[in-house]
Coordinates of C-alpha atoms in Angstrom, one line a residue:
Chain A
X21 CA 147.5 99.7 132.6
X22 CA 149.0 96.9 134.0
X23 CA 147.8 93.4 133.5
X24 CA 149.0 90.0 135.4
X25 CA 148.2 86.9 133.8
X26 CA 147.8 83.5 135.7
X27 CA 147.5 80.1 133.7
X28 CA 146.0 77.5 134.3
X29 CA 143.1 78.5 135.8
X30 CA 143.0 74.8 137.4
X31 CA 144.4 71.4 137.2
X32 CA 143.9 68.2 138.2
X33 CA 147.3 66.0 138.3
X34 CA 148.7 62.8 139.4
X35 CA 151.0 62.4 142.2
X36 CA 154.7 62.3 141.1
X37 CA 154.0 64.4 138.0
X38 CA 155.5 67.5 136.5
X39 CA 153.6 70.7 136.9
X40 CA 154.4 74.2 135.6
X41 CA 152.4 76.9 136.4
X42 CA 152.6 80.6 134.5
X43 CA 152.2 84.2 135.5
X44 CA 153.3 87.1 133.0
X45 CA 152.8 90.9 133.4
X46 CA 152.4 93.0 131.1
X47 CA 152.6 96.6 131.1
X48 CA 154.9 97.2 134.0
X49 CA 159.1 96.6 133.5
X50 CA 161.0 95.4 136.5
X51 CA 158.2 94.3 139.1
X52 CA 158.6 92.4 142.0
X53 CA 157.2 89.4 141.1
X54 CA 155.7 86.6 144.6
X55 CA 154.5 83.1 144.6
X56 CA 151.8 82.6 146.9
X57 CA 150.2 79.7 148.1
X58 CA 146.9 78.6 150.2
X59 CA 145.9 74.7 151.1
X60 CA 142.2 74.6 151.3
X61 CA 141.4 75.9 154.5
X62 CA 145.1 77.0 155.2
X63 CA 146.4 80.9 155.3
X64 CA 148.4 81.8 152.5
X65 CA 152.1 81.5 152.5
X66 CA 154.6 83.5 150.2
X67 CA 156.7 80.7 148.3
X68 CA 159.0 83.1 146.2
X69 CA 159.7 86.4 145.5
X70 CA 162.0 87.8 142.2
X71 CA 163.1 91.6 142.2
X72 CA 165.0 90.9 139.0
X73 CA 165.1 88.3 136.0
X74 CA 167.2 85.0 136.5
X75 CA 167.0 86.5 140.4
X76 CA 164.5 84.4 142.6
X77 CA 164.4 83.8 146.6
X78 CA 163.1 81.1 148.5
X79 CA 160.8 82.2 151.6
X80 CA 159.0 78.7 151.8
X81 CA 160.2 75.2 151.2
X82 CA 157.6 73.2 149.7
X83 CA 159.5 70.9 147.0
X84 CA 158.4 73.4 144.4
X85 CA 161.1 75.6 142.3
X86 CA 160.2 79.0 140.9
X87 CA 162.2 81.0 137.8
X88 CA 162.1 84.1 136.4
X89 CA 163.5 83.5 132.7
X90 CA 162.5 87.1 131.3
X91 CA 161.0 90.3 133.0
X92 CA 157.2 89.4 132.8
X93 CA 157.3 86.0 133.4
X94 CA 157.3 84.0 136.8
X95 CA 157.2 80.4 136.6
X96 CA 156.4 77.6 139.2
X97 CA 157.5 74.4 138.8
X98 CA 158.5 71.1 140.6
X99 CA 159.4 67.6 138.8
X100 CA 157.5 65.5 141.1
X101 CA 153.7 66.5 143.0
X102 CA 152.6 65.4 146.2
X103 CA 149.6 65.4 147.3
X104 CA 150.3 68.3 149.4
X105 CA 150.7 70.9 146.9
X106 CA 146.9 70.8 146.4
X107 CA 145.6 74.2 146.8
X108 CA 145.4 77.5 145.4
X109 CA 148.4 79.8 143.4
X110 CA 148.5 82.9 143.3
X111 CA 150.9 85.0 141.1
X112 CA 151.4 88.3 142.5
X113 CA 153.5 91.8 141.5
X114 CA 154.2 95.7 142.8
X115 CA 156.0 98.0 141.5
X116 CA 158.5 97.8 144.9
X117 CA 158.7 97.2 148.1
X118 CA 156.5 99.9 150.2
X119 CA 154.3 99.7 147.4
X120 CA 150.7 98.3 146.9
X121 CA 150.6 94.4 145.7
X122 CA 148.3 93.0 143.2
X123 CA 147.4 89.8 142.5
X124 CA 146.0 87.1 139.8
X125 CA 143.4 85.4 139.4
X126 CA 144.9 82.1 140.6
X127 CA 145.1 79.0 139.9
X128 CA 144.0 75.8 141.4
X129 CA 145.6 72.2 141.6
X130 CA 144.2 69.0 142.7
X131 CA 146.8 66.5 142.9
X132 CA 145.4 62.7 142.9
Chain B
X19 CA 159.3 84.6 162.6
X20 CA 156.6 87.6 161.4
X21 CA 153.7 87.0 162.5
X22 CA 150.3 88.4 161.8
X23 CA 147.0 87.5 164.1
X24 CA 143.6 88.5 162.7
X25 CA 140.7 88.2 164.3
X26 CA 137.7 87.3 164.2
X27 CA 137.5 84.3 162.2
X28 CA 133.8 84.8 161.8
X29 CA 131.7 87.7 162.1
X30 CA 127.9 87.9 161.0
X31 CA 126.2 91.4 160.7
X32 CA 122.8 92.2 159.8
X33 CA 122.3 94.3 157.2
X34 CA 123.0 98.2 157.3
X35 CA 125.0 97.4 161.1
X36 CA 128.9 97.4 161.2
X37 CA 131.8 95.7 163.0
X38 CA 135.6 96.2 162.7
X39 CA 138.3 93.7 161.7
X40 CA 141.6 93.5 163.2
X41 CA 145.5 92.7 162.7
X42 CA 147.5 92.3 165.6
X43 CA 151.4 92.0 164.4
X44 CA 154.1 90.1 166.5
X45 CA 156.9 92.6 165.2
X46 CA 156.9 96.5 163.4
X47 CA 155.8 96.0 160.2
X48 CA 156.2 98.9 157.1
X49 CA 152.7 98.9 155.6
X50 CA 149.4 96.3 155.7
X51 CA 147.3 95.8 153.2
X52 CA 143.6 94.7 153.7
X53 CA 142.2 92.4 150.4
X54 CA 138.6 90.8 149.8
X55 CA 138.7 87.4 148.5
X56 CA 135.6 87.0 145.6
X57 CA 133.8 83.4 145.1
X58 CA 136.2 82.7 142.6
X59 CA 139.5 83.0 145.2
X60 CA 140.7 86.0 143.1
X61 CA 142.1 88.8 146.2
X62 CA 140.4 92.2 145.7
X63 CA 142.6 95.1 146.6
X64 CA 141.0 97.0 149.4
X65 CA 143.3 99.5 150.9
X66 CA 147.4 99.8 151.1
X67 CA 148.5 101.8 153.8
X68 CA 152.1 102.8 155.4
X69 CA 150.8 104.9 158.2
X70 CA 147.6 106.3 159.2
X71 CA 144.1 106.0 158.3
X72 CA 141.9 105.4 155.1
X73 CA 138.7 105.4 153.6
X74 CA 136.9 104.2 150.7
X75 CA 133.0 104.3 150.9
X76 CA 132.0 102.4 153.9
X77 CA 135.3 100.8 154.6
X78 CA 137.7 102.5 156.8
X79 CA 141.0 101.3 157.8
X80 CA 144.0 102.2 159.8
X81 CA 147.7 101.5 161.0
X82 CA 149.6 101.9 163.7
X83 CA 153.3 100.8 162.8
X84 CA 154.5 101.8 166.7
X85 CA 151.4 99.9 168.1
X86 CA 151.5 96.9 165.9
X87 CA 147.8 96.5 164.7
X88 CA 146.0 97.7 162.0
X89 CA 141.7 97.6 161.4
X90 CA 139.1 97.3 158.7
X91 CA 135.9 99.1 159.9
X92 CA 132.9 98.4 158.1
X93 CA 129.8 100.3 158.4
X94 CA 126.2 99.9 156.7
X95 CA 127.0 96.5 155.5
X96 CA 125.3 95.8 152.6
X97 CA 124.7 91.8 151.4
X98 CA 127.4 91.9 149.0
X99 CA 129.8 92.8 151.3
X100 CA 130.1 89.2 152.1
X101 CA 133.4 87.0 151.8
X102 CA 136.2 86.7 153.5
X103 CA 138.7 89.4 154.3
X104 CA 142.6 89.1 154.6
X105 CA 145.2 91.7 156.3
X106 CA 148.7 91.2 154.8
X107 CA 151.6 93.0 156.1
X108 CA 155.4 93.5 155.0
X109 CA 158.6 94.3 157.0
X110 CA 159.9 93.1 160.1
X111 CA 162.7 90.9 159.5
X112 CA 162.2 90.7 155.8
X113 CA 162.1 93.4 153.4
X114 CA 160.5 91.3 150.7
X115 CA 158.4 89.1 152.8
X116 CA 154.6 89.6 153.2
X117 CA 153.2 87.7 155.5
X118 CA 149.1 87.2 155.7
X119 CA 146.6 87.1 158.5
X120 CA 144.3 83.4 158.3
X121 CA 141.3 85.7 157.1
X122 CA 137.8 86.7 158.4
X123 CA 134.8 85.0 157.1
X124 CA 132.0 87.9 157.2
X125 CA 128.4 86.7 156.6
X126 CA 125.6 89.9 155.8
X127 CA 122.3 88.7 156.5
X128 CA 119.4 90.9 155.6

């Protein structure tokens, strides 16, 4: 069975700090692998999608950088926060498109 | 861009009544999927569908690619059927792009 893998569950960081946010999935080679995001209160955007490793597309621009440096693994990262990135990630993965998508169990930041 | 409109916002049932949820899309989209969000955030799967109708328990849903909507039918709702309720839907202009409705808040009251 399949498994997808979110961490940190939460954070609370300062603005103009480095964050790095991890998804891996184990149990499936090749997925599709999304970025999602939701402000509190907000409807959640897609921020990236990866169909292959070192491969990833920008849907949303948000000051925040995604890589895929092996199959399983998704990162999110930016340099510098804003207080706008508050809200909730979600790591998320299918099989391909026309298929079903599942998500993690998220992870939220609270930039200060 | 892809749009997807979901309405309502808000719906409160009493217990063991039933209402239906729906997904109005601005463009044809491929397939919608219909997720429950838990108290921790976490997105249940509900249904996927490309075409037609399913049904799981006392949720049914549908979608019509040609039409451009798709619906979550509840019936008997029990208490824990509480939380809020997202439509997301793929295709249109993007093949990789799923794009999500801004969610229904259901409230059971006994």
């Amino acid at each position: 069975a399949q498994t997808i893998h979110q961490w940190p569950v939460a954070e609370i960081k300062a603005v103009g700090s480095p964050l790095s946010l991890g998804c891996t999935i184990k149990g499936k080679s090749s997925p599709n692998l999304y970025w999602y995001w939701q402000a509190t209160g907000g409807t959640l955007q897609q921020l990236f999608y990866s169909i292959t490793v070192g491969q990833v597309e920008s849907v949303v621009q948000l000051n925040l950088s995604a890589s895929r440096p092996k199959d399983d693994q998704f990162i999110l990262s930016t340099e510098k926060l804003l207080l706008s990135h508050s809200g909730f990630y979600l790591c998320a993965w299918r099989d391909r498109v026309n298929t079903e998508v599942f998500f993690g169990k998220g992870t939220r930041l609270t930039v200060v | 861009g892809d749009q997807v409109e979901q309405s309502p916002s808000a719906l409160s049932l009493h217990e063991g009544t039933g209402s239906a949820l729906r997904c109005n899309f601005t463009t044809t989209m491929r397939a919608v999927q219909w997720f429950r969000k838990n108290s921790r955030g976490s997105l249940i799967n509900l249904f996927y569908l490309a075409s037609g109708t399913k049904e799981n328990g006392r949720l049914k849903s549908a979608f019509d690619s040609k039409e451009r909507y798709s619906t979550l039918h509840i019936r008997d709702a029990q208490l824990e059927d509480s939380g809020t309720y997202f439509c997301a839907a793929e295709g249109g202009t993007g093949g990789y792009k799923v794009v999500f409705g801004s969610g229904t808040r259901l409230l059971v009251s006994p």
